[in-house]
mmCIF file of C-alpha atoms in Angstrom:
data_model
loop_
_atom_site.group_PDB
_atom_site.id
_atom_site.type_symbol
_atom_site.label_atom_id
_atom_site.label_comp_id
_atom_site.label_asym_id
_atom_site.label_seq_id
_atom_site.Cartn_x
_atom_site.Cartn_y
_atom_site.Cartn_z
ATOM 1 C CA MET A 78 2.609 -21.577 2.250
ATOM 2 C CA GLU A 79 -1.096 -21.778 1.386
ATOM 3 C CA ALA A 80 -1.783 -19.164 4.057
ATOM 4 C CA ASN A 81 1.003 -16.959 2.682
ATOM 5 C CA ALA A 82 -0.445 -17.299 -0.812
ATOM 6 C CA ARG A 83 -3.827 -16.125 0.461
ATOM 7 C CA TRP A 84 -2.285 -13.100 2.171
ATOM 8 C CA VAL A 85 -0.310 -12.273 -0.970
ATOM 9 C CA ALA A 86 -3.457 -12.515 -3.110
ATOM 10 C CA LEU A 87 -5.405 -10.307 -0.697
ATOM 11 C CA THR A 88 -2.610 -7.737 -0.518
ATOM 12 C CA ALA A 89 -2.392 -7.626 -4.322
ATOM 13 C CA VAL A 90 -5.914 -6.164 -4.439
ATOM 14 C CA ALA A 91 -4.493 -2.847 -3.207
ATOM 15 C CA PRO A 92 -1.823 -2.082 -5.855
ATOM 16 C CA VAL A 93 -4.118 -3.238 -8.659
ATOM 17 C CA ALA A 94 -6.861 -0.902 -7.405
ATOM 18 C CA TRP A 95 -4.348 1.930 -6.999
ATOM 19 C CA GLY A 96 -2.969 1.394 -10.488
ATOM 20 C CA ALA A 97 -6.493 1.754 -11.879
ATOM 21 C CA ASN A 98 -7.022 4.802 -9.668
ATOM 22 C CA TYR A 99 -4.440 6.782 -11.681
ATOM 23 C CA TYR A 100 -6.460 6.257 -14.862
ATOM 24 C CA VAL A 101 -9.783 7.110 -13.201
ATOM 25 C CA THR A 102 -8.373 10.277 -11.622
ATOM 26 C CA HIS A 103 -6.642 11.402 -14.817
ATOM 27 C CA GLU A 104 -9.664 10.827 -17.048
ATOM 28 C CA PHE A 105 -12.751 11.595 -14.963
ATOM 29 C CA LEU A 106 -11.998 13.718 -11.900
ATOM 30 C CA PRO A 107 -11.829 17.541 -12.028
ATOM 31 C CA ALA A 108 -8.372 19.028 -12.478
ATOM 32 C CA GLY A 109 -7.256 21.887 -10.254
ATOM 33 C CA SER A 110 -8.960 20.616 -7.083
ATOM 34 C CA PRO A 111 -6.479 18.226 -5.458
ATOM 35 C CA LEU A 112 -7.541 19.092 -1.906
ATOM 36 C CA TYR A 113 -11.239 18.506 -2.505
ATOM 37 C CA GLY A 114 -10.386 15.470 -4.630
ATOM 38 C CA ALA A 115 -8.396 13.952 -1.777
ATOM 39 C CA ALA A 116 -11.102 14.818 0.784
ATOM 40 C CA PHE A 117 -13.885 13.318 -1.362
ATOM 41 C CA ARG A 118 -11.782 10.169 -1.634
ATOM 42 C CA ALA A 119 -10.907 9.799 2.048
ATOM 43 C CA LEU A 120 -13.918 10.889 4.072
ATOM 44 C CA PRO A 121 -16.634 8.731 2.432
ATOM 45 C CA ALA A 122 -14.330 5.700 2.616
ATOM 46 C CA GLY A 123 -13.646 6.319 6.308
ATOM 47 C CA LEU A 124 -17.324 6.798 7.142
ATOM 48 C CA VAL A 125 -18.288 3.587 5.311
ATOM 49 C CA LEU A 126 -15.716 1.594 7.287
ATOM 50 C CA LEU A 127 -16.847 3.247 10.520
ATOM 51 C CA ALA A 128 -20.406 2.139 9.756
ATOM 52 C CA VAL A 129 -19.174 -1.418 9.201
ATOM 53 C CA ARG A 130 -16.931 -1.542 12.290
ATOM 54 C CA ARG A 131 -18.467 0.703 14.932
ATOM 55 C CA GLN A 132 -15.485 1.337 17.155
ATOM 56 C CA ARG A 133 -13.961 4.562 18.412
ATOM 57 C CA PRO A 134 -10.246 5.098 19.025
ATOM 58 C CA ARG A 135 -9.064 4.601 22.601
ATOM 59 C CA GLY A 136 -6.038 5.895 24.441
ATOM 60 C CA THR A 137 -3.015 6.491 22.235
ATOM 61 C CA TRP A 138 -5.016 5.709 19.114
ATOM 62 C CA TRP A 139 -6.533 9.197 19.141
ATOM 63 C CA TRP A 140 -3.192 10.815 18.304
ATOM 64 C CA ARG A 141 -1.949 7.827 16.313
ATOM 65 C CA SER A 142 -4.995 8.063 14.057
ATOM 66 C CA ALA A 143 -4.269 11.751 13.547
ATOM 67 C CA VAL A 144 -0.611 11.125 12.631
ATOM 68 C CA LEU A 145 -1.384 8.204 10.318
ATOM 69 C CA GLY A 146 -4.323 10.046 8.798
ATOM 70 C CA LEU A 147 -2.073 12.982 7.989
ATOM 71 C CA LEU A 148 0.652 10.803 6.409
ATOM 72 C CA ASN A 149 -1.295 7.971 4.775
ATOM 73 C CA VAL A 150 -4.319 10.018 3.738
ATOM 74 C CA SER A 151 -4.102 13.818 3.726
ATOM 75 C CA VAL A 152 -0.611 14.379 2.321
ATOM 76 C CA PHE A 153 -0.475 11.152 0.313
ATOM 77 C CA PHE A 154 -3.836 11.574 -1.422
ATOM 78 C CA VAL A 155 -3.132 15.184 -2.402
ATOM 79 C CA LEU A 156 0.254 14.247 -3.898
ATOM 80 C CA VAL A 157 -1.240 11.291 -5.783
ATOM 81 C CA TYR A 158 -4.036 13.501 -7.139
ATOM 82 C CA VAL A 159 -1.517 16.058 -8.400
ATOM 83 C CA ALA A 160 0.657 13.363 -9.964
ATOM 84 C CA SER A 161 -2.360 11.742 -11.633
ATOM 85 C CA GLN A 162 -3.368 15.044 -13.235
ATOM 86 C CA LEU A 163 0.130 16.013 -14.424
ATOM 87 C CA LEU A 164 1.423 12.639 -15.650
ATOM 88 C CA ALA A 165 0.280 10.003 -18.084
ATOM 89 C CA THR A 166 -1.317 7.036 -16.311
ATOM 90 C CA SER A 167 1.564 4.678 -17.077
ATOM 91 C CA ILE A 168 4.231 7.117 -15.875
ATOM 92 C CA ALA A 169 2.364 8.195 -12.720
ATOM 93 C CA SER A 170 1.990 4.608 -11.534
ATOM 94 C CA THR A 171 5.493 3.612 -12.619
ATOM 95 C CA VAL A 172 7.248 6.241 -10.487
ATOM 96 C CA MET A 173 5.492 4.843 -7.408
ATOM 97 C CA ALA A 174 7.134 1.478 -8.075
ATOM 98 C CA VAL A 175 10.271 2.714 -6.327
ATOM 99 C CA SER A 176 8.328 2.243 -3.069
ATOM 100 C CA PRO A 177 9.470 -1.386 -2.483
ATOM 101 C CA LEU A 178 13.067 -0.277 -2.013
ATOM 102 C CA ALA A 179 11.955 2.655 0.147
ATOM 103 C CA MET A 180 9.825 0.351 2.319
ATOM 104 C CA MET A 181 12.695 -2.109 2.779
ATOM 105 C CA LEU A 182 15.152 0.582 3.844
ATOM 106 C CA ILE A 183 12.675 2.336 6.161
ATOM 107 C CA ALA A 184 11.418 -0.984 7.621
ATOM 108 C CA TRP A 185 14.853 -1.757 9.042
ATOM 109 C CA PRO A 186 14.883 1.051 11.658
ATOM 110 C CA VAL A 187 11.094 1.445 12.044
ATOM 111 C CA VAL A 188 9.887 -2.159 12.466
ATOM 112 C CA SER A 189 13.255 -3.969 12.837
ATOM 113 C CA GLU A 190 12.806 -6.013 9.674
ATOM 114 C CA ARG A 191 16.135 -6.522 7.965
ATOM 115 C CA PRO A 192 15.596 -7.058 4.227
ATOM 116 C CA ARG A 193 16.413 -10.537 2.938
ATOM 117 C CA ALA A 194 18.703 -11.020 -0.034
ATOM 118 C CA ALA A 195 15.695 -12.209 -2.054
ATOM 119 C CA HIS A 196 13.827 -8.992 -1.245
ATOM 120 C CA LEU A 197 16.746 -6.813 -2.312
ATOM 121 C CA GLY A 198 17.283 -8.880 -5.447
ATOM 122 C CA GLY A 199 13.603 -8.655 -6.309
ATOM 123 C CA ALA A 200 13.681 -4.905 -5.746
ATOM 124 C CA VAL A 201 16.675 -4.451 -8.053
ATOM 125 C CA ILE A 202 15.069 -6.559 -10.781
ATOM 126 C CA GLY A 203 11.749 -4.782 -10.362
ATOM 127 C CA LEU A 204 13.333 -1.334 -10.440
ATOM 128 C CA THR A 205 15.192 -2.291 -13.614
ATOM 129 C CA GLY A 206 11.844 -3.134 -15.146
ATOM 130 C CA VAL A 207 10.437 0.160 -13.895
ATOM 131 C CA CYS A 208 13.251 2.069 -15.600
ATOM 132 C CA LEU A 209 12.556 0.249 -18.860
ATOM 133 C CA MET A 210 8.886 1.211 -18.627
ATOM 134 C CA LEU A 211 9.558 4.796 -17.618
ATOM 135 C CA PHE A 212 12.433 5.889 -19.838
ATOM 136 C CA THR A 213 10.913 5.183 -23.224
ATOM 137 C CA GLY A 214 10.988 8.693 -24.658
ATOM 138 C CA THR A 215 7.189 8.868 -24.772
ATOM 139 C CA ASP A 216 5.161 11.971 -23.975
ATOM 140 C CA GLY A 217 3.498 12.478 -20.618
ATOM 141 C CA THR A 218 6.450 13.348 -18.397
ATOM 142 C CA SER A 219 6.300 16.350 -16.092
ATOM 143 C CA VAL A 220 8.972 17.278 -13.559
ATOM 144 C CA PRO A 221 6.440 18.610 -10.972
ATOM 145 C CA GLY A 222 4.340 15.483 -11.500
ATOM 146 C CA ILE A 223 7.306 13.142 -11.006
ATOM 147 C CA LEU A 224 8.370 15.064 -7.880
ATOM 148 C CA ALA A 225 4.825 14.817 -6.491
ATOM 149 C CA SER A 226 4.766 11.077 -7.171
ATOM 150 C CA ALA A 227 8.194 10.561 -5.581
ATOM 151 C CA ALA A 228 7.168 12.537 -2.492
ATOM 152 C CA ALA A 229 3.979 10.454 -2.275
ATOM 153 C CA LEU A 230 5.898 7.187 -2.213
ATOM 154 C CA LEU A 231 8.233 8.397 0.548
ATOM 155 C CA VAL A 232 5.393 9.692 2.724
ATOM 156 C CA SER A 233 3.282 6.574 2.227
ATOM 157 C CA SER A 234 6.193 4.168 2.846
ATOM 158 C CA PHE A 235 6.926 5.773 6.214
ATOM 159 C CA GLY A 236 3.230 6.008 7.119
ATOM 160 C CA HIS A 237 2.477 2.405 6.174
ATOM 161 C CA LEU A 238 5.374 1.116 8.255
ATOM 162 C CA LEU A 239 4.243 3.181 11.230
ATOM 163 C CA THR A 240 0.845 1.543 10.769
ATOM 164 C CA LYS A 241 2.499 -1.890 10.831
ATOM 165 C CA ARG A 242 4.420 -0.985 13.994
ATOM 166 C CA TRP A 243 1.454 0.442 15.898
ATOM 167 C CA SER A 244 -1.404 -1.823 14.782
ATOM 168 C CA ALA A 245 -0.642 -5.041 16.662
ATOM 169 C CA GLY A 246 -3.813 -6.187 18.413
ATOM 170 C CA VAL A 247 -5.981 -3.487 16.811
ATOM 171 C CA ASP A 248 -8.812 -4.342 14.420
ATOM 172 C CA VAL A 249 -7.712 -3.599 10.836
ATOM 173 C CA LEU A 250 -11.093 -2.250 9.714
ATOM 174 C CA ALA A 251 -11.317 0.050 12.728
ATOM 175 C CA SER A 252 -7.780 1.467 12.474
ATOM 176 C CA THR A 253 -8.177 2.005 8.725
ATOM 177 C CA ALA A 254 -11.492 3.787 9.294
ATOM 178 C CA TRP A 255 -9.917 6.081 11.897
ATOM 179 C CA GLN A 256 -7.064 7.039 9.588
ATOM 180 C CA LEU A 257 -9.295 7.750 6.598
ATOM 181 C CA THR A 258 -11.807 9.748 8.630
ATOM 182 C CA ALA A 259 -9.099 11.799 10.340
ATOM 183 C CA GLY A 260 -7.349 12.470 7.036
ATOM 184 C CA GLY A 261 -10.582 13.540 5.361
ATOM 185 C CA LEU A 262 -11.487 15.866 8.237
ATOM 186 C CA PHE A 263 -8.043 17.481 8.035
ATOM 187 C CA LEU A 264 -8.491 18.118 4.313
ATOM 188 C CA LEU A 265 -11.955 19.694 4.265
ATOM 189 C CA PRO A 266 -11.199 23.034 5.981
ATOM 190 C CA VAL A 267 -7.902 23.374 4.126
ATOM 191 C CA ALA A 268 -9.698 22.765 0.825
ATOM 192 C CA ALA A 269 -12.384 25.321 1.679
ATOM 193 C CA VAL A 270 -9.756 27.998 2.383
ATOM 194 C CA ALA A 271 -7.399 27.188 -0.501
ATOM 195 C CA GLU A 272 -9.826 26.165 -3.255
ATOM 196 C CA GLY A 273 -13.064 27.922 -2.339
ATOM 197 C CA ARG A 274 -16.307 26.225 -3.243
ATOM 198 C CA PRO A 275 -16.274 22.510 -4.096
ATOM 199 C CA PRO A 276 -16.077 21.768 -7.832
ATOM 200 C CA ALA A 277 -19.239 20.863 -9.731
ATOM 201 C CA LEU A 278 -19.332 17.139 -10.407
ATOM 202 C CA SER A 279 -20.770 15.491 -13.495
ATOM 203 C CA PRO A 280 -22.431 12.047 -13.297
ATOM 204 C CA SER A 281 -19.242 10.436 -14.605
ATOM 205 C CA ALA A 282 -17.202 12.242 -11.930
ATOM 206 C CA LEU A 283 -19.583 11.029 -9.220
ATOM 207 C CA LEU A 284 -19.192 7.436 -10.418
ATOM 208 C CA ALA A 285 -15.433 7.921 -10.536
ATOM 209 C CA PHE A 286 -15.393 9.191 -6.957
ATOM 210 C CA ALA A 287 -17.473 6.181 -5.926
ATOM 211 C CA TYR A 288 -14.790 3.886 -7.347
ATOM 212 C CA VAL A 289 -11.960 5.953 -5.852
ATOM 213 C CA ALA A 290 -13.530 6.047 -2.372
ATOM 214 C CA LEU A 291 -14.978 2.537 -2.061
ATOM 215 C CA ILE A 292 -12.606 0.361 -4.119
ATOM 216 C CA ALA A 293 -9.304 2.244 -4.443
ATOM 217 C CA THR A 294 -9.458 3.489 -0.850
ATOM 218 C CA ALA A 295 -11.697 1.579 1.582
ATOM 219 C CA LEU A 296 -11.186 -1.906 0.127
ATOM 220 C CA ALA A 297 -7.598 -1.324 -1.010
ATOM 221 C CA PHE A 298 -6.354 0.078 2.308
ATOM 222 C CA VAL A 299 -7.948 -2.720 4.324
ATOM 223 C CA ALA A 300 -6.281 -5.280 2.034
ATOM 224 C CA TRP A 301 -2.921 -3.469 2.184
ATOM 225 C CA PHE A 302 -2.845 -3.037 5.969
ATOM 226 C CA THR A 303 -3.940 -6.662 6.432
ATOM 227 C CA GLY A 304 -1.031 -7.743 4.245
ATOM 228 C CA LEU A 305 1.382 -5.582 6.248
ATOM 229 C CA ARG A 306 0.206 -7.319 9.407
ATOM 230 C CA HIS A 307 0.782 -10.850 8.103
ATOM 231 C CA LEU A 308 3.676 -10.524 5.643
ATOM 232 C CA PRO A 309 7.195 -9.044 5.785
ATOM 233 C CA ALA A 310 7.382 -5.411 4.708
ATOM 234 C CA GLY A 311 9.786 -6.363 1.903
ATOM 235 C CA THR A 312 7.279 -8.811 0.433
ATOM 236 C CA VAL A 313 4.434 -6.308 0.672
ATOM 237 C CA GLY A 314 6.564 -3.669 -0.991
ATOM 238 C CA LEU A 315 7.316 -5.974 -3.916
ATOM 239 C CA ILE A 316 3.622 -6.807 -4.301
ATOM 240 C CA GLY A 317 3.184 -3.051 -4.733
ATOM 241 C CA LEU A 318 4.997 -3.390 -8.064
ATOM 242 C CA LEU A 319 1.648 -4.557 -9.458
ATOM 243 C CA ASN A 320 0.673 -0.878 -9.263
ATOM 244 C CA PRO A 321 2.747 0.180 -12.319
ATOM 245 C CA VAL A 322 1.853 -3.002 -14.178
ATOM 246 C CA THR A 323 -1.840 -2.144 -13.817
ATOM 247 C CA GLY A 324 -1.237 1.512 -14.669
ATOM 248 C CA VAL A 325 0.739 0.712 -17.822
ATOM 249 C CA LEU A 326 -1.776 -1.871 -19.063
ATOM 250 C CA LEU A 327 -4.773 0.390 -18.425
ATOM 251 C CA GLY A 328 -3.009 3.387 -19.932
ATOM 252 C CA THR A 329 -2.349 1.349 -23.056
ATOM 253 C CA ALA A 330 -5.734 -0.348 -23.308
ATOM 254 C CA LEU A 331 -8.027 2.535 -22.350
ATOM 255 C CA ALA A 332 -6.075 5.782 -22.763
ATOM 256 C CA ALA A 333 -4.313 4.822 -26.018
ATOM 257 C CA GLU A 334 -0.890 5.398 -24.463
ATOM 258 C CA PRO A 335 1.829 3.676 -26.535
ATOM 259 C CA LEU A 336 3.261 0.380 -25.281
ATOM 260 C CA ALA A 337 6.698 -0.335 -26.721
ATOM 261 C CA GLY A 338 8.616 -3.602 -26.657
ATOM 262 C CA GLN A 339 10.898 -2.051 -24.064
ATOM 263 C CA GLN A 340 7.922 -1.573 -21.743
ATOM 264 C CA LEU A 341 6.849 -5.182 -22.217
ATOM 265 C CA CYS A 342 10.314 -6.310 -21.146
ATOM 266 C CA GLY A 343 9.990 -4.018 -18.144
ATOM 267 C CA LEU A 344 6.667 -5.591 -17.171
ATOM 268 C CA VAL A 345 8.236 -9.054 -17.258
ATOM 269 C CA LEU A 346 11.077 -7.909 -14.995
ATOM 270 C CA VAL A 347 8.640 -6.289 -12.564
ATOM 271 C CA LEU A 348 6.631 -9.499 -12.250
ATOM 272 C CA ALA A 349 9.875 -11.477 -11.831
ATOM 273 C CA GLY A 350 10.825 -9.175 -8.943
ATOM 274 C CA VAL A 351 7.467 -9.819 -7.257
ATOM 275 C CA VAL A 352 7.908 -13.599 -7.566
ATOM 276 C CA LEU A 353 11.492 -13.487 -6.264
ATOM 277 C CA GLY A 354 10.456 -11.572 -3.154
ATOM 278 C CA ARG A 355 7.624 -13.915 -2.158
ATOM 279 C CA PRO A 356 7.638 -15.195 1.449
ATOM 280 C CA ALA A 357 10.207 -17.898 2.173
ATOM 281 C CA ARG A 358 8.961 -21.445 2.714
ATOM 282 C CA PRO A 359 9.426 -22.471 6.369
ATOM 283 C CA GLY A 360 12.260 -24.934 6.729
ATOM 284 C CA ARG A 361 13.964 -23.872 3.502
ATOM 285 C CA ARG A 362 17.201 -21.939 3.391
ATOM 286 C CA GLY A 363 16.484 -18.420 4.569
ATOM 287 C CA GLY A 364 13.192 -19.439 6.237
ATOM 288 C CA LYS A 365 12.467 -20.177 9.867
ATOM 289 C CA ARG A 366 12.649 -23.751 11.047
ATOM 290 C CA PRO A 367 10.123 -25.178 13.512
ATOM 291 C CA PRO A 368 11.355 -25.314 17.135
ATOM 292 C CA SER A 369 11.597 -29.132 17.064
ATOM 293 C CA ALA A 370 13.138 -29.424 13.580
ATOM 294 C CA GLY A 371 16.251 -31.552 13.443
ATOM 295 C CA LEU A 372 15.752 -33.152 16.898
ATOM 296 C CA PRO A 373 15.295 -36.860 17.451
ATOM 297 C CA ARG A 374 11.698 -37.976 17.313
ATOM 298 C CA GLN A 375 11.542 -38.936 20.989
ATOM 299 C CA ASP A 376 12.663 -35.409 22.082
ATOM 300 C CA THR A 377 10.013 -33.348 20.312
ATOM 301 C CA GLY A 378 7.379 -33.844 23.006
ATOM 302 C CA ARG A 379 9.775 -32.582 25.681
ATOM 303 C CA VAL A 380 10.599 -29.520 23.570
ATOM 304 C CA ASP A 381 6.906 -28.736 23.053
ATOM 305 C CA ARG A 382 6.180 -29.091 26.784
ATOM 306 C CA GLU A 383 9.044 -26.807 27.741
ATOM 307 C CA ARG A 384 7.959 -24.281 25.148
ATOM 308 C CA ASP A 385 4.452 -24.230 26.626
ATOM 309 C CA GLY A 386 5.775 -23.842 30.175
ATOM 310 C CA VAL A 387 4.933 -27.440 31.213
ATOM 311 C CA THR A 388 7.684 -29.430 32.973
ATOM 312 C CA PRO A 389 7.661 -33.222 33.207
#
């Protein structure tokens, strides 16, 4: 359980950083340049990780990096950038909170992880909290922005689960670097054709891009993919509910977005959903029991020897 707690804490870095990313993008990054904005976020992050872990893709990882880079980086980052510009910070991050349910449903066929009752219960409770935070009658809603955010969560859920399925035995830093670099390289020529010259960046925009690339991308994606490797997809998805919590709190504290009592109740329900979906304790109901659990004491040595391929 201590190991699970460490993986949960590490994974939580990602949604908190992403929740803050909505505020940074909305307030400091240039509007009207989603392709360049996504490229400036992805490529520096990928190159930094490549410098840290100097490994090139091998074999199937050339095309896998391209597919994951397109899903997890190119398409996802553009949609998030559009949503961040069109929606208030609290609403943009809140829409993405539907991703736990999407990850649970997609994880079943993609990685053969059937959602536990606790995961589904946590998702229902968390989504109820999301609805309380979202449907408050406040300004900041935009149908194109909500559609962009919803599309982003579907694309990222599928891409993240493909990453979980394909990444066994592959270094997390290396595979993350390949995805980010591939996604950034895809975006640059498209941005040049569609948006022309890169936008002029003020000092505050440069600092914002530094946060977006290094913290909300390089660090956050390494933490997220590490969590996907060590925790059930349902648990990771519920940890992602910290994204709207961060977005709502930052939107209220820094962007002067109103925080009603209804939203506070929603935050409590979201956090309750995260706690309910935490990893099961081994040996408890719903968790896995050790191979020798429940056997007489004198038989456990025989079981361990047979498991290891040693016969008496």
